[in-house]
CSV table of C-alpha atoms and ligand atoms in Angstrom, one decimal:
chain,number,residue,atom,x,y,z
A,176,UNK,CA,8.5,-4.7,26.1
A,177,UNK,CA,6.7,-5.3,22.5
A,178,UNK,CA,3.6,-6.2,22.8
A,179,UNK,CA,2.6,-8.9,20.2
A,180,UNK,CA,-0.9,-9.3,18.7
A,181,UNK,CA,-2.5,-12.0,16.2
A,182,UNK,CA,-4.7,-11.2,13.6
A,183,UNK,CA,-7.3,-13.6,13.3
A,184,UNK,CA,-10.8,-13.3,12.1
A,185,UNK,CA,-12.0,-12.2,16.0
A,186,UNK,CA,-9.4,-9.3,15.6
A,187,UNK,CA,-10.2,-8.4,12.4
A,188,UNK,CA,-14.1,-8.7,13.4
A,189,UNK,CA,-13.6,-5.5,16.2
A,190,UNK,CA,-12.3,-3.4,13.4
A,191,UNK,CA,-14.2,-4.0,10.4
A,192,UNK,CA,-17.0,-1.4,9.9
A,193,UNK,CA,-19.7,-2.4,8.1
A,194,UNK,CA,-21.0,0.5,5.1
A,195,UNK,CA,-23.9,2.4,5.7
A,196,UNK,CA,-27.1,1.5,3.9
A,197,UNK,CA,-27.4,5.4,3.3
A,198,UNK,CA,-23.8,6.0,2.0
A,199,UNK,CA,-23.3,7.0,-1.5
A,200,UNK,CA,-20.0,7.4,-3.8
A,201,UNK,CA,-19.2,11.0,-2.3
A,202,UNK,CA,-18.9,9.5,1.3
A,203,UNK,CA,-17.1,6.1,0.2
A,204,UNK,CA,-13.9,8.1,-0.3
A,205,UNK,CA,-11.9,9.4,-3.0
A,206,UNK,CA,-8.4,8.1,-3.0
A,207,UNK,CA,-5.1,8.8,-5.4
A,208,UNK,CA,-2.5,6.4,-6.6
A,209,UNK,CA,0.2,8.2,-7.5
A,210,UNK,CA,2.7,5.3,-9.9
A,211,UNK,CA,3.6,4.3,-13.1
A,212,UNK,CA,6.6,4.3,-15.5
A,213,UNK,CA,7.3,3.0,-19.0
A,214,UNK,CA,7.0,-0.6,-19.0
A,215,UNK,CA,5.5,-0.2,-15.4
A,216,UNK,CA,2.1,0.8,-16.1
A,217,UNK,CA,0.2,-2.3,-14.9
A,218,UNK,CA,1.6,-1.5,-11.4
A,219,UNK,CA,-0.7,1.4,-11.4
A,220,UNK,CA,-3.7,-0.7,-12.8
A,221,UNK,CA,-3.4,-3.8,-10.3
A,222,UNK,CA,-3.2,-1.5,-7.4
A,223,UNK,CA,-6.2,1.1,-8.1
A,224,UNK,CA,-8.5,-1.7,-9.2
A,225,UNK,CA,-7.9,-3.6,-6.1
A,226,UNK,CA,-8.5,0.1,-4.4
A,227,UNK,CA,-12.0,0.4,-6.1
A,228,UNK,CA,-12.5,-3.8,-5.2
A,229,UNK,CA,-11.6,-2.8,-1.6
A,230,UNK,CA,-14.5,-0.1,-1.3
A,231,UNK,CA,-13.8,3.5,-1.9
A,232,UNK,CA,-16.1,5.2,-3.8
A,233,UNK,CA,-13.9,6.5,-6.5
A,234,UNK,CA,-10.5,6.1,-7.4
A,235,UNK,CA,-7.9,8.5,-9.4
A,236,UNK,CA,-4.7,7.6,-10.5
A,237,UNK,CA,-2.4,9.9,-11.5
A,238,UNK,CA,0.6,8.7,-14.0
A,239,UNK,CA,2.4,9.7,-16.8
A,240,UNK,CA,1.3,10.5,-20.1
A,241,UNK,CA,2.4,7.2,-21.6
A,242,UNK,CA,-0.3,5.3,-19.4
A,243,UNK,CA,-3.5,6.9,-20.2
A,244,UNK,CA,-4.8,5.2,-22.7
A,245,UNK,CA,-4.1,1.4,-20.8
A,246,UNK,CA,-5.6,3.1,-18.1
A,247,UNK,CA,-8.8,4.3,-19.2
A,248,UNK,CA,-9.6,0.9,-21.5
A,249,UNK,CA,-8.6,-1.7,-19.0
A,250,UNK,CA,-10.2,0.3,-15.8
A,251,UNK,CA,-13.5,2.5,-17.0
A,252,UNK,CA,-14.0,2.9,-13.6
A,253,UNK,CA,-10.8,5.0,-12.6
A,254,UNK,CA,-10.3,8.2,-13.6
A,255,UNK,CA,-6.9,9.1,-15.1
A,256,UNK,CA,-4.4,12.4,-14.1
A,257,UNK,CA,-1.4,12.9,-16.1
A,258,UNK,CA,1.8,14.0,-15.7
A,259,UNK,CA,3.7,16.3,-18.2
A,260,UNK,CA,6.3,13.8,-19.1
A,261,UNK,CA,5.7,10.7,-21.4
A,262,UNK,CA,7.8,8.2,-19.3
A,263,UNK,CA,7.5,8.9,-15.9
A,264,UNK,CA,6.0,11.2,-13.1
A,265,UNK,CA,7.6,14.8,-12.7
A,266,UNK,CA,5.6,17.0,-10.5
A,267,UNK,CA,2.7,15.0,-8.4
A,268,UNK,CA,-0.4,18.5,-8.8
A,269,UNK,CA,-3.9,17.4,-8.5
A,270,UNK,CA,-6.5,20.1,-8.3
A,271,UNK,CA,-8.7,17.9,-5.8
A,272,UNK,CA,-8.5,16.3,-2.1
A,273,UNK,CA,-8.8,12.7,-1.8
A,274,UNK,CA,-9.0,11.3,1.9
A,275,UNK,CA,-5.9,8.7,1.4
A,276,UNK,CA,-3.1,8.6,-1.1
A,277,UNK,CA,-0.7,5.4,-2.1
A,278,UNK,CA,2.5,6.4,-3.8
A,279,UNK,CA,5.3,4.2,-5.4
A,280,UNK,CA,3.7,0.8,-7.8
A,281,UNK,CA,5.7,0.9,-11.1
A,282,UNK,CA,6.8,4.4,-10.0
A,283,UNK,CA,10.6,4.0,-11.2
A,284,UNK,CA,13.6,6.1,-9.8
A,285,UNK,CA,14.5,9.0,-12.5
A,286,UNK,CA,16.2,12.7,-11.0
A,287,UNK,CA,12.8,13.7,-12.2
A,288,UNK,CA,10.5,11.8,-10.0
A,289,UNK,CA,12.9,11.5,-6.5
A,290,UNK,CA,12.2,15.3,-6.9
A,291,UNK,CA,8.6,15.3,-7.4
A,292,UNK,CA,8.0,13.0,-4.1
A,293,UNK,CA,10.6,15.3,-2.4
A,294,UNK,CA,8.1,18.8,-3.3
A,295,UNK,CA,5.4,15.9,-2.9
A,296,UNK,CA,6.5,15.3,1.1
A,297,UNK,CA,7.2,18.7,1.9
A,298,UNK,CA,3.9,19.7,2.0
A,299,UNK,CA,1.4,16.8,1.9
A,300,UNK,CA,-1.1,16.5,4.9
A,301,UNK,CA,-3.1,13.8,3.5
A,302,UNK,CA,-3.0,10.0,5.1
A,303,UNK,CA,-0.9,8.2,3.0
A,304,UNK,CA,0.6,4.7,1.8
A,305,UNK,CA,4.3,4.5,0.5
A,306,UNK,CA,5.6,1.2,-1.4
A,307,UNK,CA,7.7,0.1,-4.1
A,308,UNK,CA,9.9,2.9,-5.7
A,309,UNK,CA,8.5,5.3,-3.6
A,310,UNK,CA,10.6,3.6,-0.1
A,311,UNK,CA,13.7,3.2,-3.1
A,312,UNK,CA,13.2,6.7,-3.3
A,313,UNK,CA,13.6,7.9,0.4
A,314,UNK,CA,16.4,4.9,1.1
A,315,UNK,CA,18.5,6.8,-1.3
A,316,UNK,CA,18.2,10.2,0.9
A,317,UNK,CA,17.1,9.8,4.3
A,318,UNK,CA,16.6,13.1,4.8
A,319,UNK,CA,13.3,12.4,2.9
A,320,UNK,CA,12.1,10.6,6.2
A,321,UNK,CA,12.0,14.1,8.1
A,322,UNK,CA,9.6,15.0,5.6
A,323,UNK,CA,7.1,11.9,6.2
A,324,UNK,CA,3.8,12.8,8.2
A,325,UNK,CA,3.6,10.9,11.3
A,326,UNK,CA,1.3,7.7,11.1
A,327,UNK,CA,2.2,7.5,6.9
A,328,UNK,CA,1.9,3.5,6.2
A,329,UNK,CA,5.0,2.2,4.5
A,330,UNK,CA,5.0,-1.4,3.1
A,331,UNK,CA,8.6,-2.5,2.3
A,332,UNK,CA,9.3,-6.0,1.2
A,333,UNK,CA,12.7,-7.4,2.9
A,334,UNK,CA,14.7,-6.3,0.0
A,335,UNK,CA,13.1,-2.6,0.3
A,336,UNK,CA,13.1,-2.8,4.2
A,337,UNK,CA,17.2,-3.8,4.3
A,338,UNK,CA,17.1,-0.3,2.2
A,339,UNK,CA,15.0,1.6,4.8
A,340,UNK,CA,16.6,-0.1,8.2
A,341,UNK,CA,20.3,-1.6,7.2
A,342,UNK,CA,21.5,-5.0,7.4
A,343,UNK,CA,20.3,-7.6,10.4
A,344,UNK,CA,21.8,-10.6,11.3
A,345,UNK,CA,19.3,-12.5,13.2
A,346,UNK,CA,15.3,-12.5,13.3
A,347,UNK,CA,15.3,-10.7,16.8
A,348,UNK,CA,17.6,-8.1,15.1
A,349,UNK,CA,15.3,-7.0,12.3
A,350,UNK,CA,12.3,-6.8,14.8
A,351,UNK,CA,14.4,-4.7,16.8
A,352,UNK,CA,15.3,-2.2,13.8
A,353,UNK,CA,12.2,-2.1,12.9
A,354,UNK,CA,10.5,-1.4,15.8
A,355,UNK,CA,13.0,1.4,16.6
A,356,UNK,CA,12.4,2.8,12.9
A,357,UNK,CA,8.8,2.9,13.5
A,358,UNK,CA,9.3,4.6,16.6
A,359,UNK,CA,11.5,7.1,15.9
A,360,UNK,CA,10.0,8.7,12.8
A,361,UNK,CA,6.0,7.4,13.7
A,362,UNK,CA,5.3,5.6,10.4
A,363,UNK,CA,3.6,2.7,10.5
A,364,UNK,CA,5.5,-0.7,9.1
A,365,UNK,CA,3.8,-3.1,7.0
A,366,UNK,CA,7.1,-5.8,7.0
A,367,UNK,CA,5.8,-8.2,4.3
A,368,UNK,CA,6.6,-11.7,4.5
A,369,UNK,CA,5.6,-15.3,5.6
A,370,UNK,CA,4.3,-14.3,8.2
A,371,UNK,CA,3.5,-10.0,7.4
A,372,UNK,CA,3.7,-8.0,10.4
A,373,UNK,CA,2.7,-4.6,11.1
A,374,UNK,CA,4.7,-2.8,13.5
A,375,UNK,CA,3.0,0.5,15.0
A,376,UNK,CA,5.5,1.7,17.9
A,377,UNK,CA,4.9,-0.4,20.6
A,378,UNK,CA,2.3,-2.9,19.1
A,379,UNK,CA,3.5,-6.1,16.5
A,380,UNK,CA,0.5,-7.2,14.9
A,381,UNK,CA,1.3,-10.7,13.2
A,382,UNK,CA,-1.1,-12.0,10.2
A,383,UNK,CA,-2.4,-15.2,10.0
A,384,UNK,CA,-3.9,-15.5,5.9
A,385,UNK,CA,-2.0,-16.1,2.9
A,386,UNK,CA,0.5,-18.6,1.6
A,387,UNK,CA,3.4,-19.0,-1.1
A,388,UNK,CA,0.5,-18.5,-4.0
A,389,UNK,CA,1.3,-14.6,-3.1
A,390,UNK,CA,4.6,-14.9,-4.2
A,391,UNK,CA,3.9,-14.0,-7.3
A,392,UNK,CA,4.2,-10.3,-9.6
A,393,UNK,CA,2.1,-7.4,-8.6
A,394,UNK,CA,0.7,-9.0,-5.3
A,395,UNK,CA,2.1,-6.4,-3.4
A,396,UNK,CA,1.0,-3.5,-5.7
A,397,UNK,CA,-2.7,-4.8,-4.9
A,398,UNK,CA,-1.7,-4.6,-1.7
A,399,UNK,CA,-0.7,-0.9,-1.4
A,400,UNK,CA,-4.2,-0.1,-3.4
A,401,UNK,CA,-6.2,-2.0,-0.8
A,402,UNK,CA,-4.6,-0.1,2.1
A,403,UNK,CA,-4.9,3.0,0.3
A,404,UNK,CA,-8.4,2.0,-0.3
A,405,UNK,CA,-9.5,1.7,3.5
A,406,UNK,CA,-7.7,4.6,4.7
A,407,UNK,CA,-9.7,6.7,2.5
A,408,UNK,CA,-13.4,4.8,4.1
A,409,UNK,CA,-11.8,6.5,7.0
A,410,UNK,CA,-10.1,3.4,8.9
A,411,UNK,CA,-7.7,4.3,11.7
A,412,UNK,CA,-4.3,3.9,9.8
A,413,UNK,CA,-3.4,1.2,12.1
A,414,UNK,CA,-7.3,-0.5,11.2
A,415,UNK,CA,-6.6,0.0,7.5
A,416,UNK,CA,-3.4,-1.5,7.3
A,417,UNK,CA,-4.3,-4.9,9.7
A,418,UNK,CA,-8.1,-4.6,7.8
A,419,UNK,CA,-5.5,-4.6,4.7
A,420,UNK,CA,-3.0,-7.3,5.2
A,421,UNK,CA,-5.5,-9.7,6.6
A,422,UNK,CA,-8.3,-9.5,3.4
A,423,UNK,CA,-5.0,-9.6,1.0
A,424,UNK,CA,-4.1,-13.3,2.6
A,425,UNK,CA,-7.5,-14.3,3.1
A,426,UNK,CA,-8.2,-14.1,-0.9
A,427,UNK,CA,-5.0,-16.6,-1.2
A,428,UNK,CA,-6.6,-18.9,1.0
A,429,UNK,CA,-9.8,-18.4,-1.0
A,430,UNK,CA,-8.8,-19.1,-4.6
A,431,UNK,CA,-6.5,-22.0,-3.5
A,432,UNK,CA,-8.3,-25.2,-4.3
A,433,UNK,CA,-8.7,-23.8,-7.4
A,434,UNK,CA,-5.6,-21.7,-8.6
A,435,UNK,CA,-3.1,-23.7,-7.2
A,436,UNK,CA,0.0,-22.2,-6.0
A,437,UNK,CA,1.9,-22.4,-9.3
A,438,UNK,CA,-1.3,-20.6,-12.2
A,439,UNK,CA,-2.1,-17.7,-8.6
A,440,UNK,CA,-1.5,-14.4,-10.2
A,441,UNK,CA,-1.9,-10.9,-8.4
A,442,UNK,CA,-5.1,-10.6,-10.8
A,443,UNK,CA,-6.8,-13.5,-8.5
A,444,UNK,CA,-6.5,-11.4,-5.4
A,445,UNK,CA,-8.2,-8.3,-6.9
A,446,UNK,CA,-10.7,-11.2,-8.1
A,447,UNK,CA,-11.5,-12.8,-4.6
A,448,UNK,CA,-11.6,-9.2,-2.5
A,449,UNK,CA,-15.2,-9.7,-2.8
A,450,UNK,CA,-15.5,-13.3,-1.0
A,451,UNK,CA,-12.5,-12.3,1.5
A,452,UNK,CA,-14.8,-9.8,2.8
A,453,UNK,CA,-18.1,-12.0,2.6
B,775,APR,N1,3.7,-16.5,1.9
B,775,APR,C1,2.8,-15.5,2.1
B,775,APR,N2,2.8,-14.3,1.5
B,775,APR,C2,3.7,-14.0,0.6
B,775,APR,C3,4.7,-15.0,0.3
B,775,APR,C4,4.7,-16.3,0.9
B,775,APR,N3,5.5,-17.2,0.7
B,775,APR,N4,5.5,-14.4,-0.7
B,775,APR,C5,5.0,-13.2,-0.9
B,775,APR,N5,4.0,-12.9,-0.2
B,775,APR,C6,3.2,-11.7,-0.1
B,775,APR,C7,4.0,-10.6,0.6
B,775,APR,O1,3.7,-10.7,2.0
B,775,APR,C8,3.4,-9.3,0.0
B,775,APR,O2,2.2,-9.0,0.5
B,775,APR,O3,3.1,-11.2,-1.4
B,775,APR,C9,3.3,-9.8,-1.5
B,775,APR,C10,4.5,-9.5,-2.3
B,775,APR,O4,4.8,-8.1,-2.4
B,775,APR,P1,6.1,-7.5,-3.1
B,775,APR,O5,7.3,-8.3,-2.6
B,775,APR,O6,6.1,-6.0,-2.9
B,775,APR,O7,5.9,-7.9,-4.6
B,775,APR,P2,5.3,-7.0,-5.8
B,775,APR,O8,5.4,-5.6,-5.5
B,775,APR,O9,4.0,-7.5,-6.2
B,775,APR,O10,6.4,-7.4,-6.9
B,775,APR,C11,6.8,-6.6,-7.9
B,775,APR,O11,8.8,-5.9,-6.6
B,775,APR,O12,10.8,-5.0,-6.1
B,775,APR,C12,9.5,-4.8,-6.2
B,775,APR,O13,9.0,-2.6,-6.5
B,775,APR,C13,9.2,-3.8,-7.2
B,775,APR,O14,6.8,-3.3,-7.5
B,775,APR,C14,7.8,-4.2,-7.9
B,775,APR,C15,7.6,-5.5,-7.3
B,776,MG,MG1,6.4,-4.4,-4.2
């Protein structure tokens, strides 16, 4: 039997934890988004600004060479790591260890780079957030999915979760997948959507922010660096990715009455992260 949650604000409210008046950068958490591609580098810059808008005390990305200079002028606040390659991301080495990695906005889907994430997996121990390319990726060799720590957040949209779970016919039969996916190799679903639900094993969480303003380029890139973001404050995965999904709608709601759903672009969620957690 599933057992089926709501997130509402009183949800949300048990599992939001507050910063310490002491804390400093150093504790806030360092996170990594690993993305990027030629003609894909704002990927990487909507989702590690929302990161650093979602609380972590510093943010690296890490992306290839082509992307460094768009980088460091439209975020000072980020440091930049690059790959070898020009165009896209080879070999994922960092000579540091942040507390939560997101992998896969504008990452693409070159030999090079289904390698890199396959070295990448084999050895990685650090919490981590896959999206985008990165779950193109590992559809295209399943074997990838042995690989993948247990509790690693994925956050496929339907088109990327058909890749990951197979066809369905019928609401009930996708839930099923799902939850038997998230079972049998312990990840973590975020299954975005109208509603987005988060399946953990046993547990569906079902959000109740957003609306059709979301539907909209790069929403979901901001998504994956908010995640990231409270994984590395040190949120239980399941906390971070609820915390996450909830705060990601809630700006929607927020910017509304003024946006509209038609001039709503992904930059207005990084831009409301601020009054979605007031
Ligand atoms: N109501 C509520 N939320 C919605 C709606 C809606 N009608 N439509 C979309 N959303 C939300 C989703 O729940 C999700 O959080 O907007 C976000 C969209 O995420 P993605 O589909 O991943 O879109 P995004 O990644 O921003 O678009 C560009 O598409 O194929 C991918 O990988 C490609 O990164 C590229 C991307
Ligand atoms: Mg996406």
């Amino acid at each position: 039997m599933t057992n089926s949650i709501y997130i509402d604000q009183e949800e949300i409210l048990k599992r939001y934890k507050q910063p310490d008046k002491k804390t400093h950068k150093g504790i806030q958490g360092h996170a990594l988004i690993i993305g990027g591609s030629y003609g894909k580098i704002g990927a990487v810059s909507l989702s590690s600004k929302a990161c650093l808008k979602t609380g972590c005390g510093l943010v690296t990305v890490f992306i290839p060479k082509c992307g460094y200079d768009i980088l460091q002028i439209s975020i000072p606040e980020v440091m930049v790591l690059t790959d070898i390659q020009e165009e896209m991301i080879s070999n994922f080495t960092f000579d540091f260890t942040p507390q939560a990695i997101g992998i896969g906005p504008g990452l693409g889907q070159a030999v090079e780079t289904q390698n890199a994430l396959h070295q990448f997996l084999k050895t990685n121990t650090i919490p981590l957030v896959i999206d985008a390319d990165g779950l193109n990726i590992i559809s295209k060799n399943k074997k990838l999915l042995d690989l993948v720590q247990p509790k690693t957040v994925i956050t496929p949209h339907p088109k990327e979760l058909e890749r990951l779970i197979g066809k369905w016919d019928s609401e009930e039969e996708k839930m099923s997948k799902a939850i038997s996916f998230s079972k049998q190799h312990q990840v973590i679903i975020v299954m975005k959507g109208a509603p987005t639900r988060i399946i953990d094993g046993e547990s569906v969480y079902e959000n109740t922010t957003g609306n059709a303003a979301l539907a909209t380029a790069g929403t979901g890139d901001v998504l994956t660096g908010m995640i990231t973001s409270l994984l590395a404050q040190s949120y239980e995965t399941i906390d971070a990715a609820i915390l996450g999904v909830y705060l990601h709608g809630l700006t929607a709601d927020i910017a509304l009455p003024e946006t509209g759903y038609q001039s709503f672009i992904a930059s207005d969620v990084i831009a409301n992260i601020g009054k979605a957690f007031l």
